[in-house]
PDB file of C-alpha atoms and ligand atoms in Angstrom:
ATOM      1  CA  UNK A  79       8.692 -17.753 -14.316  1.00 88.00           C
ATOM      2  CA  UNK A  80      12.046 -16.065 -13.890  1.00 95.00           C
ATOM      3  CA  UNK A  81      14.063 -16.057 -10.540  1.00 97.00           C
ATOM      4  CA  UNK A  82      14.136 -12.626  -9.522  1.00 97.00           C
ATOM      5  CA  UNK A  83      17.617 -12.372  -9.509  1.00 97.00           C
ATOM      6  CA  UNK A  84      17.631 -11.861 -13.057  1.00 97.00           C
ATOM      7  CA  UNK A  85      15.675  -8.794 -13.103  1.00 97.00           C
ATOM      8  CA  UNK A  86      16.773  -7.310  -9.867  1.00 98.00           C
ATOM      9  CA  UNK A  87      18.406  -3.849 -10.044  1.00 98.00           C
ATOM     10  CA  UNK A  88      18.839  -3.216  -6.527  1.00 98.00           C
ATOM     11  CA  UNK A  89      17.303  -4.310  -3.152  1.00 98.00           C
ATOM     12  CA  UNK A  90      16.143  -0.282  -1.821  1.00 98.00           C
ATOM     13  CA  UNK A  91      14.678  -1.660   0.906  1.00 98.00           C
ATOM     14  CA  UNK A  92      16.299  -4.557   2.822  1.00 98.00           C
ATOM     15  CA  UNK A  93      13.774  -6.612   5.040  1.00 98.00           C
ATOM     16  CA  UNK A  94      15.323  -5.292   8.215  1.00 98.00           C
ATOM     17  CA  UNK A  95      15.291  -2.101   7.319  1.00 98.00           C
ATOM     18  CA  UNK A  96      11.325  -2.362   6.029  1.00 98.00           C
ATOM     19  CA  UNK A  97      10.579  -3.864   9.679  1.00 98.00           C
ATOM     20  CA  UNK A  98      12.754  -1.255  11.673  1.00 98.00           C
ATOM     21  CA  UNK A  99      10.113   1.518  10.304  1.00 99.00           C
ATOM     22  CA  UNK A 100       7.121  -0.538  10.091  1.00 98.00           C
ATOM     23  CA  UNK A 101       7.638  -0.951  14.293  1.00 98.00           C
ATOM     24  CA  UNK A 102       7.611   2.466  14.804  1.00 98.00           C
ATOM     25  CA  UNK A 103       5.134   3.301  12.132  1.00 98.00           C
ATOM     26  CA  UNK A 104       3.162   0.837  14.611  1.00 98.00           C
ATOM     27  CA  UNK A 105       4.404   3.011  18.271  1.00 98.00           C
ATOM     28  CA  UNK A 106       3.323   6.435  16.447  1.00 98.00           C
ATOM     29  CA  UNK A 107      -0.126   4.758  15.363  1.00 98.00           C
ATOM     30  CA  UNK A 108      -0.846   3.481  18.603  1.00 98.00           C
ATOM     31  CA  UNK A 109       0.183   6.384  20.468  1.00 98.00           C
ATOM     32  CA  UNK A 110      -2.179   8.647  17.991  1.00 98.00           C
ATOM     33  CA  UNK A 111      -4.998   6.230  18.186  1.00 98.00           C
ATOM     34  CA  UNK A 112      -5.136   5.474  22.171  1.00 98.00           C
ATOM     35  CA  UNK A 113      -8.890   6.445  22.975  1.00 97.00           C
ATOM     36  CA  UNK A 114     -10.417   6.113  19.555  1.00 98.00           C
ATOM     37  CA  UNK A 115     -12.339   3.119  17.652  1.00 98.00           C
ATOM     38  CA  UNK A 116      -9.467   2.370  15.148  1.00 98.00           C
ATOM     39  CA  UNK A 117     -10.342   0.498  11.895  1.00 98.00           C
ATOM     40  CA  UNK A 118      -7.560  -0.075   9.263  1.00 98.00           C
ATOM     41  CA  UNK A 119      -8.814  -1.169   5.714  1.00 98.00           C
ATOM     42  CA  UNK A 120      -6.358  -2.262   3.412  1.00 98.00           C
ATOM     43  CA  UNK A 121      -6.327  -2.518  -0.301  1.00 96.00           C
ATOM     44  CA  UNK A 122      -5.810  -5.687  -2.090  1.00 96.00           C
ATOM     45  CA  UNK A 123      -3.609  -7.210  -2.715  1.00 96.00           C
ATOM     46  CA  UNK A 124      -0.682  -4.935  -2.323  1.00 96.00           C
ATOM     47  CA  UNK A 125      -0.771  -3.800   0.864  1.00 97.00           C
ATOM     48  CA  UNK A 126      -1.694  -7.013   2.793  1.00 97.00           C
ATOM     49  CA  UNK A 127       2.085  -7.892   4.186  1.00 98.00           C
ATOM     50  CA  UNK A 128       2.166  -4.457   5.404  1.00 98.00           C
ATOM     51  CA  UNK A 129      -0.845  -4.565   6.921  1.00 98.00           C
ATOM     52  CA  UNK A 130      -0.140  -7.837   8.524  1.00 98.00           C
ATOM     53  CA  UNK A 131       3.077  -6.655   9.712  1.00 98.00           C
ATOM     54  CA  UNK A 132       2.138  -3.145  10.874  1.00 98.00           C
ATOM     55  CA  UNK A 133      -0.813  -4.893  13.143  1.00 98.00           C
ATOM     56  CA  UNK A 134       1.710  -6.767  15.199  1.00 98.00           C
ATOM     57  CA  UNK A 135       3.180  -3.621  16.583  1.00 98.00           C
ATOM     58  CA  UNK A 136      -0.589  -1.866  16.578  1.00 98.00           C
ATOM     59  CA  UNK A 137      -0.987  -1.837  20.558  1.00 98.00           C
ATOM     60  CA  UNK A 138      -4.653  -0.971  20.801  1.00 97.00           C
ATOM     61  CA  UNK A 139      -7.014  -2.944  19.906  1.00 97.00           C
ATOM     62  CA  UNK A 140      -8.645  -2.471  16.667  1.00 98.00           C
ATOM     63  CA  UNK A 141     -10.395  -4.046  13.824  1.00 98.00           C
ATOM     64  CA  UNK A 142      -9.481  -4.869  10.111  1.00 98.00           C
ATOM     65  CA  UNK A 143     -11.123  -5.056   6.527  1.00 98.00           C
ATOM     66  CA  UNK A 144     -10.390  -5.223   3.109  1.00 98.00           C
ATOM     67  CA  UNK A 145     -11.564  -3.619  -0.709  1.00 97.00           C
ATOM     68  CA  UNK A 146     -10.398  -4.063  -3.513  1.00 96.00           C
ATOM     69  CA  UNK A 147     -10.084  -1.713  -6.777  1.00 93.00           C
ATOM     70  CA  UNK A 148      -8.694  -2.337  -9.926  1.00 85.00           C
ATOM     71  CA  UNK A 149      -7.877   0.962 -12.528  1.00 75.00           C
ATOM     72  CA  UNK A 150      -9.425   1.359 -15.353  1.00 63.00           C
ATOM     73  CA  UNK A 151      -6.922  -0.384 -18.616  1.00 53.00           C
ATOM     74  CA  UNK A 152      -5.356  -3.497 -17.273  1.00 47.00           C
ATOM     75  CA  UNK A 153      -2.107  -4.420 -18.019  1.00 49.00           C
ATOM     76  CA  UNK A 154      -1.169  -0.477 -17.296  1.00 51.00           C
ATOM     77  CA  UNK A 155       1.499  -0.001 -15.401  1.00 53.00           C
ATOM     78  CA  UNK A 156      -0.024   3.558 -14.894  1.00 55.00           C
ATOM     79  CA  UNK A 157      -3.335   4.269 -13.297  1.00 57.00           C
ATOM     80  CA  UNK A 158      -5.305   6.957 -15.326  1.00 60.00           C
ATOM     81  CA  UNK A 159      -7.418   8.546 -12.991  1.00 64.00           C
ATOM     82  CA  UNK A 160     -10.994   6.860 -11.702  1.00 73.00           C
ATOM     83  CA  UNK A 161     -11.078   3.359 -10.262  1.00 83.00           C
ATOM     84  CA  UNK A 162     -13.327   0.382  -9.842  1.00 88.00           C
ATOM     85  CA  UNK A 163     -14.579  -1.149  -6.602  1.00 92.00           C
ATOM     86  CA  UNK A 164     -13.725  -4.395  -7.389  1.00 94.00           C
ATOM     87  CA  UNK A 165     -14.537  -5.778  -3.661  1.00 96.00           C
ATOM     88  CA  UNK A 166     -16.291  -3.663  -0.986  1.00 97.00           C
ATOM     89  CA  UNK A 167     -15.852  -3.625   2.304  1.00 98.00           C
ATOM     90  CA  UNK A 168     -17.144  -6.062   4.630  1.00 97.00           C
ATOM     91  CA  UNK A 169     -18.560  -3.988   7.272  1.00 97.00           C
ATOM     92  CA  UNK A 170     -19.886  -0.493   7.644  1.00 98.00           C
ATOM     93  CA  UNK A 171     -17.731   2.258   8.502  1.00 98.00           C
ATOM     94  CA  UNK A 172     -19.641   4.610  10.065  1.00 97.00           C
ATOM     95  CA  UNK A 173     -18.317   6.226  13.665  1.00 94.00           C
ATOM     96  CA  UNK A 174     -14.959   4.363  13.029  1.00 98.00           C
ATOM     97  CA  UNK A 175     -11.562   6.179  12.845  1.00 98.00           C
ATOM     98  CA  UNK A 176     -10.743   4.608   9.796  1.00 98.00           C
ATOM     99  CA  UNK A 177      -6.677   3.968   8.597  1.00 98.00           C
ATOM    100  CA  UNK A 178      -6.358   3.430   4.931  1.00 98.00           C
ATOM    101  CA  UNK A 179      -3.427   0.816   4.576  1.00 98.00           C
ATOM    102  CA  UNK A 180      -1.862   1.312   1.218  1.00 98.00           C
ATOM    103  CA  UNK A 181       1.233  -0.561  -0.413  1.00 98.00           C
ATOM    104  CA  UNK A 182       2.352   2.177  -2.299  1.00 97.00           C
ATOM    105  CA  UNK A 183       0.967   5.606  -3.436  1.00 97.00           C
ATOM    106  CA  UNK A 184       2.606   6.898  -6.891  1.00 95.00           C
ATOM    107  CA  UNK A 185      -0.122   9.658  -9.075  1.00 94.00           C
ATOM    108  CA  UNK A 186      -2.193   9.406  -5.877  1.00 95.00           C
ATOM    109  CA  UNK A 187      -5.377   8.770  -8.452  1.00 92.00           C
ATOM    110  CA  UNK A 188      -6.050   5.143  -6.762  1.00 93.00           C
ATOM    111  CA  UNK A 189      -5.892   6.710  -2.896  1.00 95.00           C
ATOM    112  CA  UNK A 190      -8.034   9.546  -3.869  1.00 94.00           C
ATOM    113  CA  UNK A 191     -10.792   7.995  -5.153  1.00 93.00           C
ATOM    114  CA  UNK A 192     -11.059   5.520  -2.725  1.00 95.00           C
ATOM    115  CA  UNK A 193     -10.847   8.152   0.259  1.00 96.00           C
ATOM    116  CA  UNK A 194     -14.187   9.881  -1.743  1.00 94.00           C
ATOM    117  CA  UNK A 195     -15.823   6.301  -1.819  1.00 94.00           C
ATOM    118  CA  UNK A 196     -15.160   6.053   1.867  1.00 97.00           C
ATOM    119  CA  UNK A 197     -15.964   9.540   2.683  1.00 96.00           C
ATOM    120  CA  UNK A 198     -19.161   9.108   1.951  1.00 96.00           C
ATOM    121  CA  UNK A 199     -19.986   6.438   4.496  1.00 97.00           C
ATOM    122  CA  UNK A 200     -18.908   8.571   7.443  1.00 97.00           C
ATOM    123  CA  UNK A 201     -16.172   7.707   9.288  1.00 98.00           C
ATOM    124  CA  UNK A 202     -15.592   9.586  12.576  1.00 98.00           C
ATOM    125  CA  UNK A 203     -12.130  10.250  11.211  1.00 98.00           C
ATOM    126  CA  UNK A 204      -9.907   9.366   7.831  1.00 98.00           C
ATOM    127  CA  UNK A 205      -6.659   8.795   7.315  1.00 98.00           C
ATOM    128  CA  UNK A 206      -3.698   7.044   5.503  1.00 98.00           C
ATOM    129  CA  UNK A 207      -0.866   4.869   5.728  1.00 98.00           C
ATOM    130  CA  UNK A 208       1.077   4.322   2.974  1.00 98.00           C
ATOM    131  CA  UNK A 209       4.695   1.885   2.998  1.00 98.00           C
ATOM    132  CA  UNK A 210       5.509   3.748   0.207  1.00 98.00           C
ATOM    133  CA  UNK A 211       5.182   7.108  -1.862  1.00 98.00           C
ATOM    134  CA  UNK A 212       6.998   8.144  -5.150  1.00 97.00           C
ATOM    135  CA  UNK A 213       6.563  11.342  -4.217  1.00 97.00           C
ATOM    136  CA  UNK A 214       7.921  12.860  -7.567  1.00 97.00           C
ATOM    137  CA  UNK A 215       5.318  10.818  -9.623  1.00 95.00           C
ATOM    138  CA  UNK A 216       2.607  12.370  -7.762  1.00 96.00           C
ATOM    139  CA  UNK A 217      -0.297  14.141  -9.958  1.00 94.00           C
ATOM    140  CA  UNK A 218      -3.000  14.706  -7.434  1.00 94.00           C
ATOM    141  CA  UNK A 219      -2.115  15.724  -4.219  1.00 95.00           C
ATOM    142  CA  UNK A 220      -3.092  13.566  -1.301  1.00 95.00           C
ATOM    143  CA  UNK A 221      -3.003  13.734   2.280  1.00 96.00           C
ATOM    144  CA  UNK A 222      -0.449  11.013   3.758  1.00 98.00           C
ATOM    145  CA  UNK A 223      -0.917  10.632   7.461  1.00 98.00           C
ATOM    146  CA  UNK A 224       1.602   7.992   8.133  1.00 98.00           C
ATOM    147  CA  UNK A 225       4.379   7.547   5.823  1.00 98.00           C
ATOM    148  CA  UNK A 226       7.391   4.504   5.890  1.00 98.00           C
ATOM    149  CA  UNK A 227       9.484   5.877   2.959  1.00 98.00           C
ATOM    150  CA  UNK A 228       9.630   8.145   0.366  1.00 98.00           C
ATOM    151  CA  UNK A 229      11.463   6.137  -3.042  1.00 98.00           C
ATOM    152  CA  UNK A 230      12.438   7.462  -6.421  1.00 97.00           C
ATOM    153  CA  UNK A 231      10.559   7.455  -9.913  1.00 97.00           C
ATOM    154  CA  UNK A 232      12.035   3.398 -10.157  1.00 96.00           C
ATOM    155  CA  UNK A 233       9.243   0.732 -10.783  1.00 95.00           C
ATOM    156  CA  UNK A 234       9.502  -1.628  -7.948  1.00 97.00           C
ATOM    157  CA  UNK A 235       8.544  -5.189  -6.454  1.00 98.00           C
ATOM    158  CA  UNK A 236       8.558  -7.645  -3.816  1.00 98.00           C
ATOM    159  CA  UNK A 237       6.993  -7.055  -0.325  1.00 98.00           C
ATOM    160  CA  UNK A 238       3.484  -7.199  -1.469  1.00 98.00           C
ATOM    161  CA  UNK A 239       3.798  -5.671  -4.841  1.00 97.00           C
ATOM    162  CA  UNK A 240       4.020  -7.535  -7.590  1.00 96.00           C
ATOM    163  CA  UNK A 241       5.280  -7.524 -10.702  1.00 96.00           C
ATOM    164  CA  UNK A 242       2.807  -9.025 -13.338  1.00 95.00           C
ATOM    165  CA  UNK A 243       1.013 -10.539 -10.116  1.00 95.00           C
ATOM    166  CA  UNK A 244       4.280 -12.520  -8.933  1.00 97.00           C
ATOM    167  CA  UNK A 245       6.997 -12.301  -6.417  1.00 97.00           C
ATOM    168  CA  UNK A 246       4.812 -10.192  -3.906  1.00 98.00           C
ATOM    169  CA  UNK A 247       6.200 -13.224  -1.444  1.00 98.00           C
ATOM    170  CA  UNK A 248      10.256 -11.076  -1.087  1.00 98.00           C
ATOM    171  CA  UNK A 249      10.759  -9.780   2.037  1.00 98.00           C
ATOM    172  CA  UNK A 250      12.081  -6.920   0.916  1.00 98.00           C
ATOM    173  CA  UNK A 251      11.827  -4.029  -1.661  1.00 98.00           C
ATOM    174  CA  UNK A 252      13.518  -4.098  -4.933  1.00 98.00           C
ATOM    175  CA  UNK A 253      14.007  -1.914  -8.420  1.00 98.00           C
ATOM    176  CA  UNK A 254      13.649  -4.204 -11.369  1.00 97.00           C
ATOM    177  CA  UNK A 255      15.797  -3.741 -14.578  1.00 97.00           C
ATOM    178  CA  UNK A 256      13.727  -3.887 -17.646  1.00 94.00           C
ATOM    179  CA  UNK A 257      15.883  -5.087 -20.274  1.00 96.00           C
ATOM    180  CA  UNK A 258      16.322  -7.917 -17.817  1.00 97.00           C
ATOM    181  CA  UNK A 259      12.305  -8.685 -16.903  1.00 96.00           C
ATOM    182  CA  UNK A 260      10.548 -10.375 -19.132  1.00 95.00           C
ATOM    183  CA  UNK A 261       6.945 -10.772 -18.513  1.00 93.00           C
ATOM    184  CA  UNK A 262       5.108 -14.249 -18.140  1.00 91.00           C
ATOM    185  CA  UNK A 263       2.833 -15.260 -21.871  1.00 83.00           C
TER     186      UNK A 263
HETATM  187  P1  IMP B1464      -1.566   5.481  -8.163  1.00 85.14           P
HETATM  188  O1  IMP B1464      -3.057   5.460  -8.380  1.00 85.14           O
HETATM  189  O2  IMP B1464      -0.827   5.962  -9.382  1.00 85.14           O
HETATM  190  O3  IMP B1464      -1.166   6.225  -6.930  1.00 85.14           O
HETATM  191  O4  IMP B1464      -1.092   3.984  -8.099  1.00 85.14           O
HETATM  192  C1  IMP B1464      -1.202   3.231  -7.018  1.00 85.14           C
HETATM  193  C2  IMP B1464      -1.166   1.763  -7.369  1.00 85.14           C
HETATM  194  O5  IMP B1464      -0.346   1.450  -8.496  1.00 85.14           O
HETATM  195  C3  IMP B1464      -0.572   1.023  -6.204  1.00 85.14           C
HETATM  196  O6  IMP B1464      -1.559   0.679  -5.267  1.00 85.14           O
HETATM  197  C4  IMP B1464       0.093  -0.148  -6.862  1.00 85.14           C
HETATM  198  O7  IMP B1464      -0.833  -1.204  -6.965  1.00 85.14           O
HETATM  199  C5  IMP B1464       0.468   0.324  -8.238  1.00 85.14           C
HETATM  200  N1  IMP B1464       1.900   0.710  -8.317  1.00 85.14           N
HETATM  201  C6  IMP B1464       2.395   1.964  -8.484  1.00 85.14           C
HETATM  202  N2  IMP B1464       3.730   1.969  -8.541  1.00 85.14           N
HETATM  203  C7  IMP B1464       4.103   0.676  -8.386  1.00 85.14           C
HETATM  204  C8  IMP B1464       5.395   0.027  -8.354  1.00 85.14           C
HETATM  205  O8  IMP B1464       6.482   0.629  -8.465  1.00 85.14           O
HETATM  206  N3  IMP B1464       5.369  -1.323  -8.177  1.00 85.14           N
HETATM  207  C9  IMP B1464       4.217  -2.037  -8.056  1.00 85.14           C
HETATM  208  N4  IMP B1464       3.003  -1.475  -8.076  1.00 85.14           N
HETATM  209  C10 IMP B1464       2.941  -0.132  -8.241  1.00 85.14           C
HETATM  210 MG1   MG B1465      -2.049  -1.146  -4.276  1.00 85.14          MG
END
């Protein structure tokens, strides 16, 4: 496997700066939430060290769960539309304000589908937290709730996304240089 500092264009995000937001993404959440049953789901495997971060500045208490989805066409870098529930939720939804936790959202095709899937178990309320949006990439609109950054069209890694399934372990946010990345056999 190749040491990242090969590949790496740029850090966008430094770790300090990804934990500056994520804090107050935390204040606004538990300001917003104070009174209500909040539930955050997150989607593996992406959005775990946000979630895991973002929690320790959630005041209120609250709950947690995970699902997983996988596109349709592995290998794509691209997700084409309708997804897979490749893990389901652990317990039921219903009457909970739920807080989808999301690493990144990019056509908005993944976030979409899985707000339909969750729609139609009932949550009191539904909403979304995403680190990240590409906001220029975006080919289904989708309502963002709670939002850390808005980055460019630039494929990127570290900080719970991965690239080929490694280096979601960097503490920070990075572009990767493709003439420089090559992926593993
Ligand atoms: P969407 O369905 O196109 O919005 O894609 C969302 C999913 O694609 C995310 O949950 C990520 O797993 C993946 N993804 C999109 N852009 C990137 C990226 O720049 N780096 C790593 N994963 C990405
Ligand atoms: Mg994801």
């Amino acid at each position: 496997m190749q040491d990242y500092h090969v590949f790496l264009e740029e850090i966008l995000i430094p770790a300090e700066e990804l934990q500056t937001r994520i804090a107050e993404l935390g204040m606004e959440i538990s300001k917003d939430y104070h009174g209500k049953n909040l539930h955050m789901i997150c989607i593996l495997r992406g959005g775990v060290m946000f979630l895991a971060d973002l929690m320790r500045h959630v005041t209120l208490p609250h709950t947690i769960d995970f699902m997983a989805v996988s596109s349709y066409g592995t290998g794509a870098r691209q997700s084409t539309g309708q997804v897979r529930i490749a893990l389901d939720l652990k317990e039921d939804i219903h009457d909970r304000d739920v807080l989808l936790v999301e690493d990144i959202v990019d056509s908005g095709y993944t976030i979409t589908s899985v707000l339909e899937f969750l729609a139609t178990r009932h949550p009191r309320s539904l909403q979304v937290c995403t680190l990240l949006d590409k906001a220029e990439r975006r080919e289904v609109d989708v309502p963002i709730h709670y939002r850390g950054f808005v980055i460019p069209n630039k494929f990127v890694f570290g900080y719970g996304l991965d690239l080929d399934e490694y280096y979601r372990n960097l503490p920070f946010i990075g572009t990767v240089n493709p003439d420089k990345y090559q992926p593993p056999e």
